[in-house]
XYZ file of C-alpha atoms in Angstrom:
324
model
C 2.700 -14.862 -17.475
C 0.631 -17.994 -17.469
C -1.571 -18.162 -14.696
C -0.924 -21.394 -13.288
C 3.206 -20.046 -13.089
C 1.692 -16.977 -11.392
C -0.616 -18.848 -8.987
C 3.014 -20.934 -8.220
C 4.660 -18.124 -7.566
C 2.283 -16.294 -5.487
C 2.159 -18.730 -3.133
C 5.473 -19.221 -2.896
C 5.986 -15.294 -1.716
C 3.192 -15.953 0.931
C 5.042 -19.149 2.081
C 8.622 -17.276 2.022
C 6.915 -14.409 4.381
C 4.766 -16.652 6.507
C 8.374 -17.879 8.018
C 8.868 -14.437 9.512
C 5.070 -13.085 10.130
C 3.443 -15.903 11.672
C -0.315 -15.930 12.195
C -1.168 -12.592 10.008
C -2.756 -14.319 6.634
C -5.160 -11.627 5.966
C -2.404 -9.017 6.455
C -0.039 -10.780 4.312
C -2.068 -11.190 1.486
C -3.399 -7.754 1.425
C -0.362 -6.636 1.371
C 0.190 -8.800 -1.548
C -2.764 -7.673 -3.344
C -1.281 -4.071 -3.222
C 1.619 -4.883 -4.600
C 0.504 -7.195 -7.671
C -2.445 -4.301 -8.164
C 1.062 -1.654 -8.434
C -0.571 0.040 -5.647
C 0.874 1.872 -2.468
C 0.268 0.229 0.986
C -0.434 1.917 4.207
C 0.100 -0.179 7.606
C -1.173 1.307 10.522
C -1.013 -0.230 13.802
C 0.677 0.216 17.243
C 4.662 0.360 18.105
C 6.503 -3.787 18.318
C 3.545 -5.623 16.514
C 5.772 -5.772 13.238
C 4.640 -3.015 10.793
C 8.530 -2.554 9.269
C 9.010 -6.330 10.028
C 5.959 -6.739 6.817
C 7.647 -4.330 4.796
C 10.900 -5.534 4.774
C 10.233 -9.133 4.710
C 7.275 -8.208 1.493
C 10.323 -6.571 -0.089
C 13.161 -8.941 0.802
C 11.410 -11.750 -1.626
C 11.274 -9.260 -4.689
C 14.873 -9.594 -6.329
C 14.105 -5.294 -6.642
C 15.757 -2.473 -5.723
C 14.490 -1.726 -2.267
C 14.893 1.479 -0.129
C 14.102 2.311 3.256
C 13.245 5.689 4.631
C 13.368 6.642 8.557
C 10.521 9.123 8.764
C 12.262 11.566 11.823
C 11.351 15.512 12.704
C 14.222 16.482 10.960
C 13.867 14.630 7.474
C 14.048 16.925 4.873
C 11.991 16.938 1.390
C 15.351 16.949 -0.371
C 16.229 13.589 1.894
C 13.607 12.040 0.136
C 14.261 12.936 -4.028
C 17.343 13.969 -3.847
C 19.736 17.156 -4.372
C 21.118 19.216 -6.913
C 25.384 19.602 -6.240
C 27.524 21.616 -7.652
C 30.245 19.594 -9.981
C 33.478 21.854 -9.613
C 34.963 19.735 -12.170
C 32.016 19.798 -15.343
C 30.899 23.884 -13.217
C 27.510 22.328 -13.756
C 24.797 21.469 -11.083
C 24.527 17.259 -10.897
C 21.311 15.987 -9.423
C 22.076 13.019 -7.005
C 19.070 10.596 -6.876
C 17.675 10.411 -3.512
C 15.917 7.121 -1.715
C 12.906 7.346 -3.498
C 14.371 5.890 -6.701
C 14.129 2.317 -6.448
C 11.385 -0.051 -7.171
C 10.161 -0.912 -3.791
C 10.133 2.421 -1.059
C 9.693 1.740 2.681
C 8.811 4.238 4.610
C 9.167 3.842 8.041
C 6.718 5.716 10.606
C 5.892 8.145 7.890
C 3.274 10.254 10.310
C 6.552 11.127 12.369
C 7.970 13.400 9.670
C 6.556 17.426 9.333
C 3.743 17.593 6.326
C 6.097 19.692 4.286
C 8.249 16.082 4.285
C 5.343 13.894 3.559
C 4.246 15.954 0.764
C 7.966 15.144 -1.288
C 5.745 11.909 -1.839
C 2.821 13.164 -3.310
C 4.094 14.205 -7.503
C 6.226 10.302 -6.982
C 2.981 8.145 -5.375
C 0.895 9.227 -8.091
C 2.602 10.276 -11.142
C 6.150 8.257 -11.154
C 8.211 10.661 -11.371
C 10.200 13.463 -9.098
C 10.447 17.188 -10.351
C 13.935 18.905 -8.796
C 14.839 22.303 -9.567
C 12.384 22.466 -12.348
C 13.619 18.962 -14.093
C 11.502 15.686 -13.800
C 13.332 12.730 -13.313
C 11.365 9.431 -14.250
C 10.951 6.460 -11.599
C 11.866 2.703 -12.256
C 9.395 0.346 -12.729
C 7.726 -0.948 -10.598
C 7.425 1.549 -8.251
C 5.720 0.780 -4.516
C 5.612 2.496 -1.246
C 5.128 0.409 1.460
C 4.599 3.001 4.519
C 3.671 2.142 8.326
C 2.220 4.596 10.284
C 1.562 4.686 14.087
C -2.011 5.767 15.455
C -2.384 9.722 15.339
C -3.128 9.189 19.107
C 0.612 8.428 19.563
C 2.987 10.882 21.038
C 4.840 13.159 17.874
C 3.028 11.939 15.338
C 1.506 14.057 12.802
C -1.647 13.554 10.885
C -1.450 12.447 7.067
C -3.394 15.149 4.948
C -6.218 13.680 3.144
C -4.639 13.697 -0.057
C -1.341 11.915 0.789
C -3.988 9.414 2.318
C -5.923 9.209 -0.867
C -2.695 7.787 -2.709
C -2.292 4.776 -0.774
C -4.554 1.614 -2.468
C -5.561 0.645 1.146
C -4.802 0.786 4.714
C -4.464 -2.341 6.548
C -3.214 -3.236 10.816
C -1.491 -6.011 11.962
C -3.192 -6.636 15.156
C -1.565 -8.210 18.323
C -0.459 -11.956 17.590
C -2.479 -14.465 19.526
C -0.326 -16.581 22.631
C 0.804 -19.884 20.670
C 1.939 -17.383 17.380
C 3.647 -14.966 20.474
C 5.501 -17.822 21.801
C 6.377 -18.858 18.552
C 8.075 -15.963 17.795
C 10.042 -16.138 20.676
C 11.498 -19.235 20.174
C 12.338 -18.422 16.583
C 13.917 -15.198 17.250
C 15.800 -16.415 20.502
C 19.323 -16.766 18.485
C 19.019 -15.356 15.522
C 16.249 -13.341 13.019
C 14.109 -15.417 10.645
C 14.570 -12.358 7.864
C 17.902 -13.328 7.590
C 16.556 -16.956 5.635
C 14.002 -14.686 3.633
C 15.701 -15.073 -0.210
C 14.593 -12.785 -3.477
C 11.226 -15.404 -4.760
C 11.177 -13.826 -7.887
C 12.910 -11.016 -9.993
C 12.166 -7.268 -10.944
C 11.104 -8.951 -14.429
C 8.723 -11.399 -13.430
C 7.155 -9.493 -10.669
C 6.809 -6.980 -13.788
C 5.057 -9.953 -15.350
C 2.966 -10.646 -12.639
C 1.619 -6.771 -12.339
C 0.756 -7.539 -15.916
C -1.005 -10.595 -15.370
C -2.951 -9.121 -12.731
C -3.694 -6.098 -14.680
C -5.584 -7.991 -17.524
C -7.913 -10.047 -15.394
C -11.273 -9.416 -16.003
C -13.698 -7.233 -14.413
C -17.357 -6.600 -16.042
C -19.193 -3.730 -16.888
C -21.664 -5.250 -13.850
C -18.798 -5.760 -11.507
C -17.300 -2.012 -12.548
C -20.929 -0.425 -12.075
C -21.250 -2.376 -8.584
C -17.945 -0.725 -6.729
C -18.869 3.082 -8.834
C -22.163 2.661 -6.675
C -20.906 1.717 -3.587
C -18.010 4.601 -3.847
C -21.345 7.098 -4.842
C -23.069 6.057 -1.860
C -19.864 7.150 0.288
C -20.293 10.675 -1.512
C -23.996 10.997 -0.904
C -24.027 9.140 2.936
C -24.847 11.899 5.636
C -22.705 10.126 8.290
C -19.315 11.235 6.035
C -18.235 14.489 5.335
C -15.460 13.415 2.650
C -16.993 10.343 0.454
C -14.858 7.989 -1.786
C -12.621 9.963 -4.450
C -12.819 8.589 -8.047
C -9.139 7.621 -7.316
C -10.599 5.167 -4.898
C -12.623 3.607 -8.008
C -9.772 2.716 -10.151
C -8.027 1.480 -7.202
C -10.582 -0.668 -5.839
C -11.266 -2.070 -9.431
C -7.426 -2.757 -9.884
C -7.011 -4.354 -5.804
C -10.035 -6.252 -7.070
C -8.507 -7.758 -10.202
C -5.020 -8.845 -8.251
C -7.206 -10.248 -5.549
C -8.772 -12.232 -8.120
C -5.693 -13.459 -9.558
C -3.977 -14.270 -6.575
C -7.494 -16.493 -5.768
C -6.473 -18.217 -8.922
C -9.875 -16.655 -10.922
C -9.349 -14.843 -14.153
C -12.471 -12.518 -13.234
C -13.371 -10.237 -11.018
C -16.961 -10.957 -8.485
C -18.588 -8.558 -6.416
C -17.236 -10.804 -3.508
C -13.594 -9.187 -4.357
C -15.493 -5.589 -4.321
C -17.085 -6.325 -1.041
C -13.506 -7.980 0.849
C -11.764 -5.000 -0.300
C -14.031 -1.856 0.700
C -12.850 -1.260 3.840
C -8.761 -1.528 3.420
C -9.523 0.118 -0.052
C -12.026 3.287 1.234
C -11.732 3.650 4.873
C -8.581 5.849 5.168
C -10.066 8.362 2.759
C -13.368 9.205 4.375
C -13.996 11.746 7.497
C -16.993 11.084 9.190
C -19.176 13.797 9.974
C -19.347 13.728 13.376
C -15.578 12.600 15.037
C -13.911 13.002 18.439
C -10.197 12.657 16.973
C -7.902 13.685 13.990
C -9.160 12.636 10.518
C -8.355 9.889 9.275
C -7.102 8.140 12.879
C -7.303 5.067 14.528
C -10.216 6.652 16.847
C -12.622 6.810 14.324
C -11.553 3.444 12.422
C -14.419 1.343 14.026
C -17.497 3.637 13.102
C -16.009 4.357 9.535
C -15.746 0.390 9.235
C -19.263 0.131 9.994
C -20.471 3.108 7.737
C -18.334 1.316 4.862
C -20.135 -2.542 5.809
C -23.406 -0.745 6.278
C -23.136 0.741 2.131
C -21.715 -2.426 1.271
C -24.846 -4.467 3.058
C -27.038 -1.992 1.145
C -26.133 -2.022 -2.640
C -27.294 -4.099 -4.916
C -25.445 -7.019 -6.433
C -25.790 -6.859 -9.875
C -26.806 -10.522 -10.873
C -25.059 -10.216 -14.312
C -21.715 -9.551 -12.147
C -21.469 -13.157 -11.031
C -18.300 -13.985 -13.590
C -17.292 -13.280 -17.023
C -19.645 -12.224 -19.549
């Protein structure tokens, strides 16, 4: 895809969700960047500030298959991929495909489901594919999860293990909505809900396309070496306990390169390293010292500044300033 058609389209996706999420840019267009980067997108924030509202309105402008998960107590692994049934008529076992197989996943308060549950996600998040009763079945393409969370502080919730945390590209919030976007919102949902206007922007095809696009933009051997020392620094910092994993690498290179594209630049700068460090690498590190559950709300702020503080103090490489 041509850049200029996939800077047009782009925009046109932030301008169809901007109608329904009013006042939540940054949010939007992270959560953008995750999904042209064919990443998975964690959005943690408090009950009624429109977590789901993000997801489904993200998803609503993809002309995709789309699934949505209620994460509950009682969800079952086998809720998730799918079950093997016993066909009276063939006397064979027939696996029936569970919510996970379509293109775009929502997961809906995924911390409210037991770890045994979250963990169906794990072998699908990271490898495409679903292994039931000893057969793998292959996921579409694309595949996304799109999962909100509430804070760990929150009454039934349970905690994300660190490595279902490490599969998510980033972690972003929504934050409350200031007065004159509030009272927008109430006038525009006083009859009727703006999601019902939201219409497919582009198909599975093209956003296909645009994955592709994104994928090819170019990030130097400068710009590559920049984010491997800023993820080293996590490992070797004495204030964390668990640095950056060199899954976090690849995916802040990749959230990089769509941020890049979606900027309109067919290169990646450090600036794109540096905007994405903290959605990218702060729900995979545990600070040493903590007074909550890893990975939680609670200790958001301090790992924010632990991430800024590394970011502040690697060097820029000067031949990372564009293409080479």
């Amino acid at each position: 895809m041509l850049h200029d058609e996939f800077y047009a389209r782009t925009r046109e996706i932030l301008r169809m969700i901007e109608t329904v999420i009013d006042g939540k840019r940054t949010a939007i267009e992270m959560a953008l960047t995750v999904l042209l980067a064919e990443g998975h997108l964690l959005i943690e924030d408090v009950p009624g500030v429109g977590k789901t509202m993000l997801a489904r309105t993200l998803a609503r402008t993809m002309d995709c298959s789309v699934m949505r998960i209620q994460f509950t107590p009682d969800l079952l692994p086998a809720d998730i991929t799918g079950v093997s049934v016993y066909n009276q008529v063939d006397r064979e076992f027939e696996f029936k495909p569970g919510p996970i197989f379509a293109n775009i996943v929502i997961g809906d308060e995924i911390n409210r489901a037991s770890p045994k549950t979250q963990s169906a996600l794990l072998e699908s998040m990271e490898e495409g594919q679903v292994t039931v009763d000893g057969r793998s079945y292959v996921l579409g393409t694309p595949f996304i999860v799109i999962a909100t969370q509430n804070p760990i502080e929150m009454e039934g919730t349970y905690p994300l293990p660190e490595a279902q945390r490490d599969r998510f590209m980033a972690r972003i919030s929504m934050g409350y909505p200031d007065a004159a976007a509030e009272l927008a919102m109430l006038r525009q949902r006083a009859t009727s809900s703006p999601l019902d206007a939201v219409t497919p922007v582009v198909t599975r095809e093209q956003l296909a396309a645009m994955i592709a696009t994104a994928r090819n933009v170019y990030a130097s051997r400068a710009v590559e070496q920049y984010a491997v020392a800023i993820a080293q620094a996590t490992r070797d910092n004495r204030e964390l306990r668990l640095g950056a994993s060199p899954r976090a690498t690849l995916q802040l290179i990749r959230a990089a390169k769509a941020r890049a594209a979606l900027d309109g630049r067919e290169f990646v700068l450090p600036d794109d390293i540096d905007a994405l460090a903290v959605p990218v690498l702060g729900h995979r590190l545990i600070a040493a010292r903590r007074s909550g559950v890893s990975g939680s709300a609670l200790s958001g702020g301090s790992l924010t500044e632990i991430i800024s503080t590394i970011v502040a103090r690697t060097p820029v490489p000067i031949s990372a300033a564009g293409p080479a």
